Coordinates of C-alpha atoms and ligand atoms in Angstrom, one line a residue:
X14 CA -36.5 105.5 -75.2
X15 CA -36.4 102.4 -77.4
X16 CA -38.3 99.4 -76.3
X17 CA -36.7 96.1 -77.2
X18 CA -39.1 93.4 -78.3
X19 CA -38.8 89.6 -78.2
X20 CA -39.1 87.6 -81.4
X21 CA -41.3 84.6 -80.6
X22 CA -43.9 82.6 -82.4
X23 CA -42.6 84.2 -85.6
X24 CA -43.4 87.8 -84.6
X25 CA -42.0 90.7 -82.6
X26 CA -43.7 91.1 -79.2
X27 CA -43.2 93.9 -76.7
X28 CA -43.4 92.7 -73.1
X29 CA -45.8 94.1 -70.6
X30 CA -45.4 95.0 -66.9
X31 CA -42.1 96.1 -65.2
X32 CA -39.4 96.9 -67.6
X33 CA -35.6 96.4 -67.2
X34 CA -33.5 99.4 -68.3
X35 CA -30.4 99.1 -70.5
X36 CA -27.9 101.8 -70.0
X37 CA -24.9 103.4 -71.7
X38 CA -22.0 102.4 -69.4
X39 CA -20.0 105.5 -70.4
X40 CA -22.6 107.9 -69.1
X41 CA -24.9 105.8 -67.0
X42 CA -27.8 107.1 -69.1
X43 CA -30.7 104.8 -70.1
X44 CA -30.7 103.7 -73.8
X45 CA -33.5 101.1 -74.0
X46 CA -35.9 99.0 -71.9
X47 CA -37.4 95.6 -72.3
X48 CA -39.5 93.0 -70.6
X49 CA -40.7 89.5 -71.4
X50 CA -43.9 90.0 -69.3
X51 CA -46.9 88.5 -71.2
X52 CA -44.7 86.3 -73.5
X53 CA -46.1 82.8 -73.7
X54 CA -43.0 80.7 -73.2
X55 CA -44.7 77.4 -73.8
X56 CA -46.0 78.7 -77.2
X57 CA -42.6 80.2 -78.0
X58 CA -41.0 76.8 -77.6
X59 CA -43.8 75.0 -79.4
X60 CA -43.4 77.3 -82.4
X61 CA -39.6 76.6 -82.6
X62 CA -40.1 72.9 -82.0
X63 CA -43.0 72.4 -84.5
X64 CA -42.1 74.9 -87.2
X65 CA -38.4 75.6 -87.1
X66 CA -37.2 72.0 -86.2
X67 CA -38.8 70.2 -89.1
X68 CA -37.8 72.9 -91.6
X69 CA -34.1 72.6 -90.5
X70 CA -34.1 68.8 -90.4
X71 CA -35.5 68.6 -93.9
X72 CA -32.3 70.3 -95.1
X73 CA -29.0 68.6 -95.8
X74 CA -25.8 69.8 -94.1
X75 CA -24.8 71.6 -97.3
X76 CA -28.1 73.5 -97.4
X77 CA -27.9 74.4 -93.7
X78 CA -24.3 75.5 -94.4
X79 CA -25.7 77.8 -97.1
X80 CA -28.1 79.4 -94.6
X81 CA -25.2 80.0 -92.2
X82 CA -23.2 81.7 -94.9
X83 CA -26.2 83.9 -95.8
X84 CA -26.6 84.8 -92.1
X85 CA -22.9 85.6 -91.8
X86 CA -23.1 87.9 -94.9
X87 CA -26.3 89.6 -93.7
X88 CA -24.7 90.5 -90.4
X89 CA -21.4 91.6 -92.0
X90 CA -23.4 94.0 -94.2
X91 CA -24.6 95.7 -91.0
X92 CA -21.3 95.7 -89.3
X93 CA -21.0 99.4 -88.7
X94 CA -24.5 99.7 -87.2
X95 CA -23.7 96.8 -84.9
X96 CA -20.4 98.4 -83.8
X97 CA -22.2 101.6 -82.9
X98 CA -24.7 99.7 -80.7
X99 CA -21.8 97.8 -79.0
X100 CA -20.1 101.1 -78.2
X101 CA -23.4 102.6 -76.9
X102 CA -24.7 99.7 -74.8
X103 CA -21.6 97.6 -74.1
X104 CA -18.9 100.2 -73.5
X105 CA -16.9 98.5 -76.2
X106 CA -14.1 100.4 -78.1
X107 CA -14.6 100.0 -81.8
X108 CA -11.8 97.3 -81.7
X109 CA -13.6 95.5 -78.9
X110 CA -16.9 95.7 -80.8
X111 CA -15.2 94.2 -83.9
X112 CA -13.9 91.3 -81.9
X113 CA -17.4 90.5 -80.9
X114 CA -19.1 91.1 -84.2
X115 CA -16.4 89.7 -86.5
X116 CA -16.2 86.7 -84.2
X117 CA -19.9 86.2 -84.8
X118 CA -19.7 86.4 -88.6
X119 CA -16.5 84.4 -88.8
X120 CA -17.9 81.5 -86.7
X121 CA -21.1 81.4 -88.8
X122 CA -18.9 81.3 -91.9
X123 CA -16.6 78.6 -90.5
X124 CA -19.6 76.3 -89.8
X125 CA -21.1 77.2 -93.2
X126 CA -17.9 75.8 -94.8
X127 CA -17.9 72.7 -92.7
X128 CA -21.6 72.2 -93.7
X129 CA -20.7 72.5 -97.3
X130 CA -18.0 69.9 -96.9
X131 CA -20.4 67.4 -95.2
X132 CA -22.5 67.7 -98.4
X133 CA -25.9 66.6 -99.3
X134 CA -26.7 64.3 -96.4
X135 CA -28.8 64.7 -93.3
X136 CA -27.2 62.0 -91.2
X137 CA -23.6 61.7 -89.9
X138 CA -22.1 58.3 -89.1
X139 CA -20.2 57.9 -85.9
X140 CA -17.2 55.7 -86.4
X141 CA -16.9 52.6 -88.5
X142 CA -19.6 50.0 -88.6
X143 CA -18.8 46.6 -87.2
X144 CA -19.8 43.0 -87.4
X145 CA -21.8 42.1 -84.2
X146 CA -21.8 38.3 -84.3
X147 CA -20.6 35.3 -86.3
X148 CA -22.5 36.3 -89.4
X149 CA -21.3 39.2 -91.5
X150 CA -25.0 40.1 -92.0
X151 CA -25.5 41.3 -88.4
X152 CA -24.1 44.7 -88.5
X153 CA -23.8 47.6 -86.0
X154 CA -23.5 51.2 -87.0
X155 CA -23.7 54.4 -84.8
X156 CA -25.4 57.4 -86.4
X157 CA -26.0 61.0 -85.2
X158 CA -29.6 62.3 -85.6
X159 CA -30.7 65.9 -84.9
X160 CA -32.7 66.2 -81.7
X161 CA -36.4 67.1 -82.2
X162 CA -36.4 69.8 -79.5
X163 CA -35.3 73.4 -79.2
X164 CA -31.8 74.6 -78.4
X165 CA -32.3 77.2 -75.7
X166 CA -29.3 79.5 -75.4
X167 CA -28.8 81.7 -72.3
X168 CA -25.8 84.1 -72.8
X169 CA -23.6 86.3 -70.8
X170 CA -23.4 90.1 -71.2
X171 CA -19.9 90.3 -72.6
X172 CA -20.3 88.9 -76.1
X173 CA -23.9 89.7 -77.3
X174 CA -23.1 89.1 -81.0
X175 CA -20.6 86.2 -80.8
X176 CA -22.4 84.5 -77.9
X177 CA -25.6 84.3 -80.0
X178 CA -24.0 83.4 -83.2
X179 CA -21.4 80.8 -82.0
X180 CA -24.1 78.8 -80.3
X181 CA -26.6 79.2 -83.0
X182 CA -24.2 78.3 -85.8
X183 CA -23.6 74.9 -84.3
X184 CA -27.2 74.2 -83.4
X185 CA -28.5 75.2 -86.9
X186 CA -25.9 73.1 -88.6
X187 CA -26.9 70.2 -86.4
X188 CA -30.5 70.8 -87.4
X189 CA -32.0 72.3 -84.3
X190 CA -34.0 75.6 -83.9
X191 CA -32.7 78.2 -81.5
X192 CA -34.3 80.2 -78.8
X193 CA -31.7 82.7 -77.7
X194 CA -31.8 84.8 -74.5
X195 CA -29.0 87.4 -74.3
X196 CA -28.1 89.0 -71.0
X197 CA -30.6 91.8 -70.5
X198 CA -28.0 94.5 -69.7
X199 CA -26.4 94.4 -73.2
X200 CA -29.3 93.0 -75.3
X201 CA -29.3 95.9 -77.8
X202 CA -26.7 94.2 -80.1
X203 CA -28.4 90.7 -79.8
X204 CA -31.8 92.3 -80.7
X205 CA -30.3 94.0 -83.7
X206 CA -28.5 90.8 -84.8
X207 CA -31.9 89.0 -84.7
X208 CA -33.7 91.8 -86.5
X209 CA -31.1 91.7 -89.3
X210 CA -31.5 88.0 -89.7
X211 CA -35.3 88.1 -89.6
X212 CA -35.5 91.0 -92.1
X213 CA -33.0 89.3 -94.4
X214 CA -35.2 86.2 -94.4
X215 CA -32.1 83.9 -94.5
X216 CA -33.5 81.4 -92.0
X217 CA -36.6 79.1 -92.2
X218 CA -39.5 80.3 -90.0
X219 CA -39.1 79.1 -86.4
X220 CA -35.3 78.6 -86.7
X221 CA -34.5 81.7 -84.5
X222 CA -36.4 83.1 -81.5
X223 CA -35.2 85.8 -79.2
X224 CA -36.1 86.8 -75.6
X225 CA -35.2 90.3 -74.5
X226 CA -35.6 90.2 -70.7
X227 CA -35.9 87.5 -68.1
X228 CA -36.5 83.8 -69.0
X229 CA -39.8 83.8 -67.0
X230 CA -41.1 80.2 -66.7
X231 CA -39.4 79.1 -70.0
X232 CA -37.3 76.4 -68.3
X233 CA -40.4 74.8 -66.8
X234 CA -41.5 73.9 -70.3
X235 CA -38.3 72.1 -71.5
X236 CA -38.4 68.4 -72.3
X237 CA -36.1 65.6 -73.1
X238 CA -35.4 66.5 -76.7
X239 CA -34.5 70.1 -75.8
X240 CA -31.0 71.4 -75.0
X241 CA -30.0 74.2 -72.7
X242 CA -26.7 75.8 -73.3
X243 CA -25.8 78.4 -70.8
X244 CA -22.9 80.9 -70.5
X245 CA -22.5 83.0 -67.4
X246 CA -21.6 82.9 -63.8
X247 CA -21.0 79.6 -61.9
X248 CA -23.8 80.5 -59.5
X249 CA -26.4 80.9 -62.2
X250 CA -25.1 77.7 -63.9
X251 CA -25.5 75.8 -60.6
X252 CA -29.1 77.1 -60.2
X253 CA -30.0 76.1 -63.8
X254 CA -28.4 72.6 -63.8
X255 CA -30.1 71.8 -60.5
X256 CA -33.6 72.7 -61.6
X257 CA -36.0 69.8 -60.9
X258 CA -37.7 70.1 -64.3
X259 CA -34.4 69.7 -66.2
X260 CA -33.3 66.8 -64.0
X261 CA -36.6 64.9 -64.3
X262 CA -36.8 65.4 -68.1
X263 CA -33.1 64.7 -68.6
X264 CA -32.7 67.9 -70.6
X265 CA -29.2 68.1 -72.0
X266 CA -27.4 71.0 -70.3
X267 CA -24.1 72.6 -71.3
X268 CA -22.6 75.1 -68.9
X269 CA -19.8 77.6 -69.7
X270 CA -19.0 79.4 -66.4
X271 CA -16.2 81.1 -64.4
X272 CA -12.6 80.5 -65.2
X273 CA -9.3 81.5 -63.6
X274 CA -7.1 81.1 -66.7
X275 CA -3.4 80.8 -66.0
X276 CA -0.4 81.8 -68.1
X277 CA 2.9 80.1 -67.3
X278 CA 6.2 81.7 -68.3
X279 CA 8.9 79.1 -68.5
X280 CA 12.5 79.7 -67.2
X281 CA 13.9 79.3 -70.7
X282 CA 12.2 82.5 -71.9
X283 CA 14.4 85.5 -71.5
X284 CA 13.6 89.3 -71.8
X285 CA 13.5 90.6 -75.3
X286 CA 12.9 87.2 -77.0
X287 CA 10.0 86.6 -79.4
X288 CA 8.3 84.4 -76.8
X289 CA 8.8 86.9 -74.1
X290 CA 7.2 89.6 -76.2
X291 CA 4.3 87.3 -77.1
X292 CA 3.8 86.6 -73.4
X293 CA 3.6 90.3 -72.5
X294 CA 1.5 91.1 -75.5
X295 CA -1.0 88.4 -74.7
X296 CA -1.3 89.4 -71.1
X297 CA -1.8 93.1 -71.8
X298 CA -4.4 92.2 -74.5
X299 CA -6.3 90.0 -72.1
X300 CA -6.3 92.5 -69.3
X301 CA -7.5 95.5 -71.4
X302 CA -9.5 94.0 -74.3
X303 CA -13.2 94.4 -73.4
X304 CA -12.0 95.8 -70.1
X305 CA -11.0 92.3 -69.1
X306 CA -14.6 91.1 -69.3
X307 CA -13.6 87.9 -71.2
X308 CA -14.1 84.4 -69.8
X309 CA -10.9 83.4 -71.5
X310 CA -8.8 86.3 -70.1
X311 CA -5.5 85.5 -68.2
X312 CA -6.2 85.9 -64.5
X313 CA -3.1 84.2 -63.0
X314 CA 0.4 84.9 -64.3
X315 CA 3.0 82.4 -63.1
X316 CA 6.6 83.7 -63.4
X317 CA 9.9 82.1 -62.3
X318 CA 11.4 84.0 -59.3
X319 CA 14.4 85.2 -61.4
X320 CA 12.2 86.8 -64.1
X321 CA 9.8 88.5 -61.7
X322 CA 11.5 91.9 -61.6
X323 CA 11.7 92.1 -65.4
X324 CA 8.0 91.0 -65.9
X325 CA 6.8 93.4 -63.2
X326 CA 8.6 96.3 -64.8
X327 CA 7.5 95.6 -68.4
X328 CA 3.9 94.8 -67.5
X329 CA 3.3 97.8 -65.3
X330 CA 4.8 100.1 -67.9
X331 CA 2.7 98.7 -70.7
X332 CA -0.5 98.6 -68.7
X333 CA 0.1 102.2 -67.4
X334 CA -0.1 103.3 -71.1
X335 CA -3.8 102.2 -71.3
X336 CA -6.0 105.1 -72.1
X337 CA -9.3 104.7 -70.3
X338 CA -12.4 106.6 -71.2
X339 CA -15.2 107.1 -73.7
X340 CA -15.0 104.1 -76.1
X341 CA -16.2 106.2 -79.0
X342 CA -13.0 108.3 -78.7
X343 CA -10.3 107.0 -81.0
X344 CA -7.5 107.7 -78.5
X345 CA -9.2 105.5 -75.9
X346 CA -7.9 101.9 -75.6
X347 CA -10.1 100.7 -72.8
X348 CA -13.8 101.5 -72.2
X349 CA -15.9 101.1 -69.0
X350 CA -17.2 97.9 -67.5
X351 CA -20.6 97.0 -68.8
X352 CA -22.8 97.7 -65.8
X353 CA -22.9 99.3 -62.4
X354 CA -23.1 95.9 -60.8
X355 CA -20.0 94.7 -62.7
X356 CA -18.1 97.7 -61.4
X357 CA -19.3 97.0 -57.8
X358 CA -18.3 93.3 -58.3
X359 CA -14.8 94.2 -59.7
X360 CA -14.2 96.5 -56.7
X361 CA -15.3 93.9 -54.2
X362 CA -13.2 91.3 -56.0
X363 CA -10.0 93.4 -55.9
X364 CA -10.6 94.2 -52.3
X365 CA -10.9 90.5 -51.6
X366 CA -7.7 89.7 -53.4
X367 CA -5.8 92.5 -51.7
X368 CA -6.1 90.3 -48.6
X369 CA -3.3 88.2 -50.0
X370 CA -1.8 90.4 -52.7
X371 CA -0.1 93.7 -53.2
X372 CA -1.1 96.1 -55.9
X373 CA 1.6 96.8 -58.4
X374 CA -0.6 99.0 -60.6
X375 CA -4.1 100.5 -60.3
X376 CA -6.6 100.5 -57.5
X377 CA -10.3 100.9 -56.5
X378 CA -10.8 104.5 -57.5
X379 CA -11.8 105.8 -60.9
X380 CA -8.8 106.2 -63.2
X381 CA -8.2 109.5 -65.1
X382 CA -10.7 109.5 -68.1
X383 CA -10.4 110.6 -71.7
X384 CA -13.5 112.0 -73.3
X385 CA -15.8 111.0 -70.4
X386 CA -17.2 112.8 -67.4
X387 CA -15.9 111.6 -64.1
X388 CA -18.3 109.9 -61.7
X389 CA -20.9 109.0 -64.3
X390 CA -19.8 105.8 -66.0
X391 CA -18.6 102.4 -64.8
X392 CA -14.9 102.9 -65.3
X393 CA -12.2 100.8 -63.7
X394 CA -8.5 101.1 -64.7
X395 CA -6.1 98.1 -65.2
X396 CA -5.1 96.4 -62.0
X397 CA -2.0 94.3 -61.7
X398 CA -1.6 92.4 -58.4
X399 CA 1.2 90.2 -57.0
X400 CA 0.5 87.5 -54.3
X401 CA 2.5 87.9 -51.2
X402 CA 3.0 84.1 -50.7
X403 CA 2.4 81.8 -53.7
X404 CA 2.4 78.7 -51.6
X405 CA -0.3 79.9 -49.3
X406 CA -2.5 82.1 -51.5
X407 CA -6.0 80.7 -52.0
X408 CA -8.4 83.5 -53.1
X409 CA -6.4 84.1 -56.3
X410 CA -7.3 80.5 -57.4
X411 CA -11.0 80.8 -56.4
X412 CA -12.2 84.3 -57.1
X413 CA -12.6 85.5 -60.7
X414 CA -12.6 89.3 -60.9
X415 CA -14.5 89.9 -64.2
X416 CA -12.6 93.0 -65.2
X417 CA -9.2 94.3 -66.1
X418 CA -7.5 92.5 -63.3
X419 CA -4.7 89.9 -63.2
X420 CA -2.3 88.6 -60.6
X421 CA 1.4 87.6 -60.6
X422 CA 2.4 84.4 -58.8
X423 CA 6.1 83.7 -58.5
X424 CA 7.2 80.1 -58.7
X425 CA 10.5 78.2 -58.6
X426 CA 10.7 77.5 -62.4
X427 CA 9.9 73.8 -62.4
X428 CA 7.0 72.5 -64.4
X429 CA 5.9 70.5 -61.4
X430 CA 5.5 73.6 -59.2
X431 CA 3.8 75.5 -62.0
X432 CA 1.3 72.7 -62.5
X433 CA 0.5 72.5 -58.8
X434 CA -0.4 76.2 -58.8
X435 CA -2.4 76.0 -62.0
X436 CA -4.4 73.1 -60.8
X437 CA -5.5 75.1 -57.8
X438 CA -7.9 76.9 -60.2
X439 CA -9.9 73.7 -60.2
X440 CA -10.7 73.7 -63.9
X441 CA -10.4 76.5 -66.4
X442 CA -11.3 77.3 -70.0
X443 CA -7.7 77.8 -71.2
X444 CA -4.2 77.8 -69.8
X445 CA -1.1 79.2 -71.6
X446 CA 2.4 78.0 -71.6
X447 CA 5.1 80.3 -73.0
X448 CA 8.3 78.3 -73.7
X449 CA 10.6 77.1 -76.4
X450 CA 11.7 74.1 -74.5
X451 CA 9.7 71.0 -75.5
X452 CA 10.3 68.9 -72.4
X453 CA 9.0 71.7 -70.2
X454 CA 5.9 72.2 -72.3
X455 CA 5.2 68.4 -72.6
X456 CA 5.5 67.9 -68.8
X457 CA 3.1 70.8 -68.2
X458 CA 0.6 69.6 -70.9
X459 CA 0.4 66.2 -69.2
X460 CA 0.1 67.7 -65.7
X461 CA -2.5 70.4 -66.3
X462 CA -4.3 69.2 -69.5
X463 CA -7.2 67.4 -67.7
X464 CA -8.0 70.6 -65.8
X465 CA -8.6 72.5 -69.1
X466 CA -10.6 72.6 -72.3
X467 CA -7.8 74.2 -74.2
X468 CA -4.0 74.7 -73.8
X469 CA -2.3 77.5 -75.7
X470 CA 1.3 76.8 -76.4
X471 CA 3.1 80.1 -77.0
X472 CA 6.5 79.9 -78.7
X473 CA 8.8 81.8 -81.0
X474 CA 7.6 79.9 -84.1
X475 CA 3.9 80.5 -83.6
X476 CA 4.2 84.1 -82.2
X477 CA 3.7 86.0 -85.5
X478 CA 0.5 84.0 -86.3
X479 CA -1.1 83.9 -82.8
X480 CA -4.5 85.5 -82.1
X481 CA -3.7 85.0 -78.3
X482 CA -5.3 82.6 -75.8
X483 CA -8.2 84.9 -75.3
X484 CA -9.7 84.2 -78.7
X485 CA -12.1 81.3 -78.9
X486 CA -11.7 79.8 -82.4
X487 CA -14.5 77.8 -84.0
X488 CA -12.1 75.0 -84.9
X489 CA -11.0 74.3 -81.3
X490 CA -12.9 73.5 -78.2
X491 CA -14.4 76.2 -76.0
X492 CA -15.3 75.0 -72.4
X493 CA -13.6 73.5 -69.5
X494 CA -14.0 71.1 -66.6
X495 CA -14.7 71.9 -62.9
X496 CA -15.1 75.6 -62.1
X497 CA -15.5 76.4 -65.8
X498 CA -18.8 74.5 -65.9
X499 CA -17.8 71.2 -67.5
X500 CA -19.1 72.2 -70.9
X501 CA -17.9 71.9 -74.5
X502 CA -18.7 74.1 -77.4
X503 CA -17.3 74.6 -80.9
X504 CA -14.3 72.4 -81.8
X505 CA -15.4 72.2 -85.4
X506 CA -17.9 69.3 -85.8
X507 CA -17.4 68.2 -82.2
X508 CA -19.8 70.9 -81.1
X509 CA -22.6 69.2 -83.1
X510 CA -22.8 66.4 -80.6
X511 CA -24.6 68.6 -78.1
X512 CA -27.5 69.0 -80.5
X513 CA -27.7 65.4 -81.9
X514 CA -28.6 62.1 -80.5
X515 CA -26.1 59.2 -81.1
X516 CA -28.1 56.1 -82.0
X517 CA -26.8 52.6 -82.4
X518 CA -28.3 50.7 -85.3
X519 CA -28.2 46.9 -85.2
X520 CA -29.4 45.0 -88.3
X521 CA -28.8 43.6 -91.7
X522 CA -25.6 45.2 -93.1
X523 CA -27.0 45.6 -96.5
X524 CA -30.0 47.6 -95.2
X525 CA -28.0 49.8 -93.0
X526 CA -25.4 50.5 -95.7
X527 CA -28.1 51.4 -98.2
X528 CA -29.8 53.7 -95.8
X529 CA -26.7 55.4 -94.6
X530 CA -23.8 54.9 -97.0
X531 CA -20.5 54.8 -95.2
X532 CA -19.6 58.5 -95.6
X533 CA -19.4 61.1 -94.1
X534 CA -18.4 60.5 -90.5
X535 CA -18.3 62.9 -87.5
X536 CA -18.4 64.2 -84.9
X537 CA -16.1 62.2 -82.7
X538 CA -17.7 63.0 -79.3
Ligands
NAP20 P1 -25.0 85.7 -65.1 O1 -25.5 86.8 -64.1 O2 -24.9 84.4 -64.6 O3 -26.0 85.8 -66.3 C1 -25.8 85.0 -67.5 C2 -27.1 84.8 -68.1 O4 -28.0 84.1 -67.3 C3 -27.9 86.1 -68.5 O5 -28.5 86.0 -69.7 C4 -28.9 86.2 -67.3 O6 -30.1 86.9 -67.7 C5 -29.2 84.7 -67.1 N1 -29.8 84.4 -65.8 C6 -29.5 85.0 -64.6 N2 -30.2 84.4 -63.7 C7 -31.0 83.5 -64.3 C8 -32.0 82.6 -63.8 N3 -32.2 82.5 -62.5 N4 -32.6 81.8 -64.7 C9 -32.3 81.8 -66.0 N5 -31.4 82.7 -66.5 C10 -30.7 83.5 -65.6 O7 -23.6 86.1 -65.7 P2 -23.1 87.5 -66.3 O8 -22.9 88.4 -65.2 O9 -23.9 87.8 -67.5 O10 -21.7 87.0 -66.9 C11 -20.5 87.1 -66.2 C12 -20.0 85.7 -65.8 O11 -20.1 84.9 -66.9 C13 -18.6 85.7 -65.4 O12 -18.5 85.0 -64.2 C14 -17.8 84.9 -66.5 O13 -16.8 84.1 -66.1 C15 -18.9 84.1 -67.1 N6 -18.7 83.9 -68.5 C16 -18.3 82.6 -68.9 C17 -18.0 82.4 -70.3 C18 -17.6 81.1 -70.7 O14 -17.6 80.8 -71.9 N7 -17.2 80.1 -69.9 C19 -18.2 83.4 -71.2 C20 -18.6 84.7 -70.7 C21 -18.8 84.9 -69.4 P3 -30.3 88.4 -67.2 O15 -29.2 89.2 -67.8 O16 -31.7 88.7 -67.8 O17 -30.3 88.4 -65.7

């Protein structure tokens, strides 16, 4: 069995002691093992801080952009090999695997282009300079400077390639070295991503480190110039953000956590219309893509009473056509959940929701499988639920089932009632509104916007071009308030703010202007 190594202090190191086992979720068979036992976390951080940091900060944005483009190309060249690993260790269909891997290369390429546009400068200005007193000589200008620490990235199991690359792209462009820790269960892809980048020698020494296995005492060595960006469950997020070391050192922490994303169908959208079809397509994609293990997936579906019967009928018919089984089989449209514990959590979550919902489709038992042996893998079929009483239901707004599960909530068709239900989620990554009536959309945007990082406005005009609400694009923000963790990532240059320090300069205008000529400006955080 393959042993995954960590890449720290500029070399590959196998961990000692007890090993975690990575499995193939289609068969339950082991595929690799890893451990971070014996890895010197303090030295790992020091190497990134002292070698990778200065090397990146010496470069201009355009030069960093060129590195990102080289990284994107190196990964794209190994796309097929990465897809195979995602099928093997993640239970991804080839389409799911491409979503993760192409998402990684596309995000690197997008930040590469923005780096090229920022040009041959190392410092970004924040807003206009301004006169501070009576004399025009006393001038104030805010600038952004790369932090001199390490960007520590702890990622969830569901996007091992994109998760690593989307965070790293932003940190590298900002000028910070990265130490990435993928979720152990699906680390095979992240390990290969790192190996490809190391072998291709596209990054300066120390710019990328990788931990395969647990974080050990890593966080006890973080300091005030470091950044911790975490994606995963709200419980782990809470544990990390409340660590005494991080609080005492004021380590900057960004949390991307649970999310009960809602989709609202407006009463103006009738069966058969473009917007109606977009609504159904987006929901089916979100339930089945990556077996519903997407932080942006639609979990709550709000439907006006008079449309409920039509939506129920169409959704159950479309979802019933899902072919569950071996993701390597071309006929299969949905693979297994990633781990045995995800399967157990999904079953427990649906059991909980059944306390206030009826099942319209699916259940707790293993669905019929294509190309896979029954009882071996971690399979769970699509589940569509409907709340018995929208006004009283609570669990559906609090408990995220991280699998192919979504719940219908009937409402009276007013934007006000829809907003009240959506807000019960207490903060999500994204909410979707499907309507061609501007007044309805505007009212909802104002009423639910502050509970979200992103709002997806589905309509007839945008339908042909839409990647769906489940796709986190590099140009728009990813993150959300409240339950979603309160974090912000991506959003074009806005994401750089996490990795840079905003500094106010007060002095002689002539000196400041000469040091930092008044272009370019960004980010606007
Ligand atoms: P998780 O159990 O919280 O694990 C996430 C990461 O944290 C893994 O790398 C894990 O490492 C690490 N970790 C766990 N305990 C830790 C500790 N005590 N100290 C330091 N690191 C620790 O979450 P998951 O099961 O992988 O992911 C599922 C959850 O993530 C879902 O709830 C989903 O909503 C959320 N999610 C959110 C987003 C978003 O962008 N908002 C995206 C994807 C997923 P090990 O694997 O080694 O334990």
